[in-house]
CSV table of C-alpha atoms in Angstrom, one decimal:
chain,number,residue,atom,x,y,z
N,53,MET,CA,-58.9,66.0,31.4
N,54,LEU,CA,-58.1,65.8,27.7
N,55,ASN,CA,-61.0,64.0,26.0
N,56,ASN,CA,-60.7,65.1,22.4
N,57,ASN,CA,-58.0,63.8,20.2
N,58,GLU,CA,-58.5,66.6,17.7
N,59,GLU,CA,-57.1,69.0,20.3
N,60,ILE,CA,-53.6,67.6,19.6
N,61,LYS,CA,-52.4,69.0,16.3
N,62,ILE,CA,-49.7,67.2,14.4
N,63,VAL,CA,-47.6,67.6,11.3
N,64,PHE,CA,-45.8,64.5,10.0
N,65,VAL,CA,-42.4,64.8,8.3
N,66,GLY,CA,-40.8,61.6,6.9
N,67,ARG,CA,-40.2,59.3,3.9
N,68,ASP,CA,-43.0,58.1,1.6
N,69,ASN,CA,-43.1,54.4,2.1
N,70,ASP,CA,-45.7,51.8,3.0
N,71,PHE,CA,-44.7,51.7,6.7
N,72,ASN,CA,-44.8,55.4,7.1
N,73,ARG,CA,-48.2,55.6,5.4
N,74,GLY,CA,-49.3,53.2,8.1
N,75,ILE,CA,-48.0,55.4,10.8
N,76,ILE,CA,-49.6,58.4,9.1
N,77,LYS,CA,-53.0,56.5,9.2
N,78,TRP,CA,-52.4,55.6,12.9
N,79,LEU,CA,-51.7,59.4,13.6
N,80,ASN,CA,-54.9,60.4,11.6
N,81,ASN,CA,-57.0,58.0,13.6
N,82,ASN,CA,-55.7,59.1,17.0
N,83,PHE,CA,-54.9,62.9,16.6
N,84,ASN,CA,-55.7,65.8,14.5
N,85,LEU,CA,-53.1,65.3,11.7
N,86,LEU,CA,-53.0,68.6,9.9
N,87,TYR,CA,-50.4,68.0,7.1
N,88,VAL,CA,-47.9,65.4,5.8
N,89,TYR,CA,-44.6,66.4,4.4
N,90,PHE,CA,-42.8,63.6,2.4
N,91,ILE,CA,-39.0,64.1,2.3
N,92,ASP,CA,-35.8,62.2,1.2
N,93,LYS,CA,-37.7,61.3,-2.0
N,94,ASN,CA,-34.4,61.2,-4.0
N,95,SER,CA,-32.6,59.1,-1.4
N,96,HIS,CA,-32.8,55.9,-3.6
N,97,LYS,CA,-31.9,57.6,-6.9
N,98,ILE,CA,-28.4,56.8,-8.4
N,99,HIS,CA,-27.1,60.3,-8.4
N,100,THR,CA,-28.0,60.7,-4.7
N,101,ILE,CA,-26.4,57.3,-3.7
N,102,PHE,CA,-23.3,58.3,-5.8
N,103,LYS,CA,-22.9,61.6,-3.8
N,104,ILE,CA,-23.3,59.8,-0.5
N,105,LEU,CA,-20.7,57.3,-1.4
N,106,ILE,CA,-18.2,59.9,-2.5
N,107,LYS,CA,-18.7,61.8,0.8
N,108,ARG,CA,-18.2,58.6,2.7
N,109,ILE,CA,-15.1,57.7,0.8
N,110,ASN,CA,-13.6,61.1,1.4
N,111,ARG,CA,-14.4,60.8,5.1
N,112,LEU,CA,-13.9,57.1,5.9
N,113,GLY,CA,-11.6,55.9,3.0
N,114,LEU,CA,-12.3,53.6,0.0
N,115,PHE,CA,-11.7,50.2,1.7
N,116,HIS,CA,-14.1,51.1,4.6
N,117,VAL,CA,-16.9,52.0,2.1
N,118,LEU,CA,-16.2,48.8,0.1
N,119,ASP,CA,-16.5,46.9,3.3
N,120,GLU,CA,-19.9,48.5,3.9
N,121,LEU,CA,-21.0,47.7,0.4
N,122,LEU,CA,-20.0,44.2,0.7
N,123,PHE,CA,-22.3,43.7,3.7
N,124,ARG,CA,-25.1,45.4,1.8
N,125,LEU,CA,-24.6,43.0,-1.1
N,126,PHE,CA,-24.6,40.0,1.3
N,127,TYR,CA,-27.8,41.3,2.9
N,128,PHE,CA,-29.6,41.7,-0.5
N,129,LEU,CA,-28.6,38.3,-1.7
N,130,PHE,CA,-29.0,36.2,1.4
N,131,ILE,CA,-31.1,38.0,4.1
N,132,ARG,CA,-33.5,40.4,2.4
N,133,PRO,CA,-35.6,37.7,0.7
N,134,LYS,CA,-36.4,36.2,4.0
N,135,ASP,CA,-36.9,39.7,5.6
N,136,LYS,CA,-39.4,40.6,3.0
N,137,HIS,CA,-41.3,37.3,3.4
N,138,LEU,CA,-41.5,38.0,7.3
N,139,TRP,CA,-42.5,41.6,6.6
N,140,ILE,CA,-45.6,40.5,4.7
N,141,LYS,CA,-46.3,37.8,7.1
N,142,LYS,CA,-45.8,39.6,10.4
N,143,LEU,CA,-46.7,43.3,9.9
N,144,PRO,CA,-50.4,44.4,9.9
N,145,LYS,CA,-51.6,45.1,6.3
N,146,GLN,CA,-51.8,48.7,7.2
N,147,PHE,CA,-48.0,48.8,7.2
N,148,THR,CA,-47.3,46.6,4.3
N,149,ALA,CA,-49.7,47.5,1.5
N,150,GLY,CA,-50.0,50.9,-0.2
N,151,ILE,CA,-52.7,53.0,1.1
N,152,ASN,CA,-53.9,56.5,0.4
N,153,VAL,CA,-52.9,59.4,2.7
N,154,GLU,CA,-56.2,60.8,3.9
N,155,CYS,CA,-55.1,64.3,4.7
N,156,ALA,CA,-53.3,67.1,2.9
N,157,ASN,CA,-49.8,66.1,1.8
N,158,HIS,CA,-46.9,67.3,-0.2
N,159,SER,CA,-43.3,66.1,-1.2
N,160,THR,CA,-40.5,68.5,-0.8
N,161,ASP,CA,-36.8,68.6,-1.6
N,162,ASN,CA,-36.1,71.0,1.2
N,163,ILE,CA,-38.2,70.9,4.4
N,164,HIS,CA,-36.0,73.8,5.6
N,165,GLY,CA,-37.0,76.1,2.8
N,166,LYS,CA,-38.8,79.3,3.5
N,167,MET,CA,-42.0,78.3,1.9
N,168,GLU,CA,-42.2,75.1,3.8
N,169,LEU,CA,-41.3,76.7,7.2
N,170,ASP,CA,-43.8,79.5,6.6
N,171,LYS,CA,-46.6,76.9,5.8
N,172,ILE,CA,-45.8,74.9,9.0
N,173,ARG,CA,-45.8,78.1,11.1
N,174,ASN,CA,-49.3,78.9,9.7
N,175,LEU,CA,-50.6,75.5,10.6
N,176,LYS,CA,-49.5,76.1,14.2
N,177,PRO,CA,-48.9,72.4,15.1
N,178,ASP,CA,-48.5,71.2,18.7
N,179,ILE,CA,-45.9,68.8,17.6
N,180,ILE,CA,-44.1,67.6,14.5
N,181,PHE,CA,-43.8,63.9,14.3
N,182,SER,CA,-41.2,62.0,12.4
N,183,VAL,CA,-39.8,58.5,11.9
N,184,CYS,CA,-36.2,57.6,11.2
N,185,THR,CA,-34.9,59.6,8.2
N,186,ASN,CA,-31.6,60.7,6.7
N,187,THR,CA,-32.4,64.3,7.0
N,188,ILE,CA,-30.7,66.2,9.8
N,189,PHE,CA,-33.4,68.6,11.2
N,190,LYS,CA,-32.5,72.2,11.9
N,191,LYS,CA,-33.8,74.4,14.7
N,192,GLU,CA,-35.6,76.6,12.3
N,193,LEU,CA,-38.0,73.6,11.8
N,194,PHE,CA,-37.9,71.9,15.3
N,195,ASN,CA,-38.5,75.1,17.1
N,196,ILE,CA,-41.7,75.8,15.4
N,197,PRO,CA,-44.3,73.4,17.1
N,198,LYS,CA,-45.7,74.5,20.4
N,199,TYR,CA,-44.3,71.4,22.2
N,200,GLY,CA,-41.5,70.5,19.9
N,201,MET,CA,-40.5,68.0,17.2
N,202,PHE,CA,-40.3,64.3,18.1
N,203,MET,CA,-38.7,61.3,16.4
N,204,LEU,CA,-39.7,57.6,16.6
N,205,HIS,CA,-36.4,55.9,16.5
N,206,GLU,CA,-35.4,52.3,16.1
N,207,GLY,CA,-33.2,51.3,19.0
N,208,ILE,CA,-32.6,52.3,22.5
N,209,THR,CA,-30.9,55.7,23.0
N,210,PRO,CA,-28.4,56.9,24.2
N,211,GLU,CA,-26.7,53.4,23.8
N,212,TYR,CA,-27.9,53.0,20.2
N,213,LYS,CA,-28.0,56.3,18.3
N,214,GLY,CA,-27.5,56.7,14.5
N,215,LEU,CA,-28.2,54.3,11.7
N,216,HIS,CA,-28.9,50.6,11.5
N,217,THR,CA,-29.1,50.3,15.3
N,218,ILE,CA,-31.3,47.2,15.2
N,219,ILE,CA,-28.9,45.1,13.2
N,220,TRP,CA,-26.0,46.4,15.4
N,221,SER,CA,-27.8,45.2,18.5
N,222,ILE,CA,-28.4,41.8,16.9
N,223,LEU,CA,-24.8,41.3,15.8
N,224,LYS,CA,-23.6,42.3,19.3
N,225,LYS,CA,-26.3,40.2,20.9
N,226,GLU,CA,-27.4,43.1,23.0
N,227,TYR,CA,-31.1,42.5,22.7
N,228,LYS,CA,-32.1,44.7,25.5
N,229,TYR,CA,-31.3,47.6,23.1
N,230,PHE,CA,-33.5,46.1,20.3
N,231,GLY,CA,-36.5,48.3,20.7
N,232,TYR,CA,-37.8,51.8,20.2
N,233,THR,CA,-37.2,55.4,21.6
N,234,PHE,CA,-39.6,58.3,21.2
N,235,LEU,CA,-37.4,61.4,21.7
N,236,LYS,CA,-37.5,65.1,21.4
N,237,ILE,CA,-35.3,66.4,18.5
N,238,ASP,CA,-32.6,69.0,19.2
N,239,GLU,CA,-29.2,69.9,17.7
N,240,ARG,CA,-27.7,66.6,18.9
N,241,LEU,CA,-27.8,63.5,16.8
N,242,ASP,CA,-30.5,61.3,18.5
N,243,GLY,CA,-29.6,63.0,21.7
N,244,GLY,CA,-32.7,64.8,22.7
N,245,SER,CA,-34.9,64.2,25.8
N,246,ILE,CA,-36.6,60.8,25.8
N,247,LEU,CA,-40.4,60.6,26.4
N,248,CYS,CA,-40.6,56.8,26.3
N,249,GLN,CA,-38.6,53.9,25.3
N,250,ASN,CA,-38.6,50.0,25.7
N,251,SER,CA,-37.1,46.8,24.4
N,252,PHE,CA,-39.0,44.5,22.0
N,253,PRO,CA,-39.7,41.2,23.8
N,254,ASP,CA,-39.7,39.2,20.6
N,255,ALA,CA,-36.3,40.4,19.3
N,256,ARG,CA,-34.5,37.2,19.2
N,257,GLU,CA,-36.9,35.4,16.9
N,258,PHE,CA,-36.0,37.5,13.8
N,259,GLY,CA,-32.5,36.4,13.4
N,260,LEU,CA,-30.8,38.8,11.0
N,261,CYS,CA,-34.2,40.0,9.6
N,262,TRP,CA,-33.6,43.4,11.1
N,263,GLY,CA,-36.0,45.3,8.7
N,264,THR,CA,-39.1,43.4,9.9
N,265,GLY,CA,-37.9,43.2,13.5
N,266,GLY,CA,-37.1,46.9,13.8
N,267,HIS,CA,-40.4,48.0,12.4
N,268,LEU,CA,-42.3,45.7,14.7
N,269,ALA,CA,-40.4,47.2,17.6
N,270,LEU,CA,-41.7,50.6,16.6
N,271,LEU,CA,-45.3,49.2,16.4
N,272,HIS,CA,-44.9,47.7,19.8
N,273,GLY,CA,-44.2,51.2,21.2
N,274,LEU,CA,-47.1,53.0,19.6
N,275,PRO,CA,-49.4,52.7,22.7
N,276,ASP,CA,-46.7,54.3,24.8
N,277,VAL,CA,-46.2,56.9,22.2
N,278,LYS,CA,-49.8,57.7,22.1
N,279,ASN,CA,-50.0,58.2,25.9
N,280,SER,CA,-46.8,60.3,25.9
N,281,ILE,CA,-48.2,62.7,23.3
N,282,LYS,CA,-51.5,63.0,25.2
N,283,LYS,CA,-49.5,63.8,28.5
N,284,LEU,CA,-47.6,66.5,26.6
N,285,LYS,CA,-51.0,68.2,25.9
N,286,LEU,CA,-52.2,67.7,29.5
N,287,ASN,CA,-49.0,69.1,31.0
N,288,ASN,CA,-48.6,72.0,28.5
N,289,GLY,CA,-45.5,70.4,26.9
N,290,ASN,CA,-43.8,69.4,30.1
N,291,PHE,CA,-42.8,65.7,30.6
N,292,GLN,CA,-40.7,63.6,32.9
N,293,GLU,CA,-37.9,62.4,30.6
N,294,VAL,CA,-36.3,59.0,30.8
N,295,SER,CA,-33.0,59.5,32.6
N,296,GLN,CA,-29.8,59.1,30.6
N,297,LEU,CA,-27.6,59.8,33.5
N,298,GLY,CA,-24.6,57.4,33.7
N,299,ARG,CA,-25.6,55.6,30.6
N,300,ILE,CA,-23.2,54.7,27.8
N,301,GLN,CA,-23.6,56.8,24.6
N,302,ASN,CA,-22.8,55.2,21.2
N,303,ILE,CA,-23.5,56.3,17.6
N,304,TYR,CA,-23.7,53.7,14.9
N,305,SER,CA,-23.5,53.8,11.1
N,306,TRP,CA,-23.6,51.4,8.3
N,307,VAL,CA,-22.5,47.8,9.1
N,308,THR,CA,-19.3,46.5,7.4
N,309,PHE,CA,-18.9,42.9,6.3
N,310,SER,CA,-15.8,42.6,8.4
N,311,GLU,CA,-17.7,43.6,11.5
N,312,PHE,CA,-20.5,41.3,10.6
N,313,PHE,CA,-18.1,38.4,10.1
N,314,LYS,CA,-16.3,39.1,13.5
N,315,LEU,CA,-19.4,39.6,15.5
N,316,PHE,CA,-21.8,37.1,14.0
N,317,ILE,CA,-19.9,34.4,12.1
N,318,LEU,CA,-16.9,33.9,14.2
N,319,LYS,CA,-18.9,33.9,17.5
N,320,LYS,CA,-21.5,31.4,16.4
């Protein structure tokens, strides 16, 4: 039997924020965390946001993007203040206050660059662990670890793939999909094999405060995630995946104000 957490070697890849630093501390306390790569560091800069908006306008049209931005404005004005208050009140301090990363770490603009990939190969991790990010990972990266690369995803897949899945499940009142999924990354968007997933029993109490609720759903799943990772080692990378047979597959993106109005305001 596996009795030494240090036998499971992990590299973390994700954004540099308070919540992820809490996840990093949790990984460091339970496994052998070899290295941390912070990515998407320019995601909130004006030039990056502008590029994203232009791409979305070209793909979806100006009025659709304005509809998305209108919901963002509504959220920041009327929902986010309460969400931030709940965040501080409900989440453990480990996930709300800035803490030091107690292992080797590095910020990179290109996790798929040759230097970064060579470094990860030399580390010889059992798995790469990530939390929801804007980066689409390529096989050059997710094929490196012995057992694969795994994502902790807000929402239940395959029904709720993509972005902002927690707020979509709230708006559609499909609370059984308000939860977490721990899945293996492949070339499909959130379509990999599922190690474990579950709904969050307290989903309804958060109203539209999807930031706090979604992150608490991830924390709720950490004990199952820990057991799943240990089983990977015990079974040499093999696992009995959660069945997706016959299940509906949906991919979500940014919420629009018109969808919010139709699904939440009109149906109250």
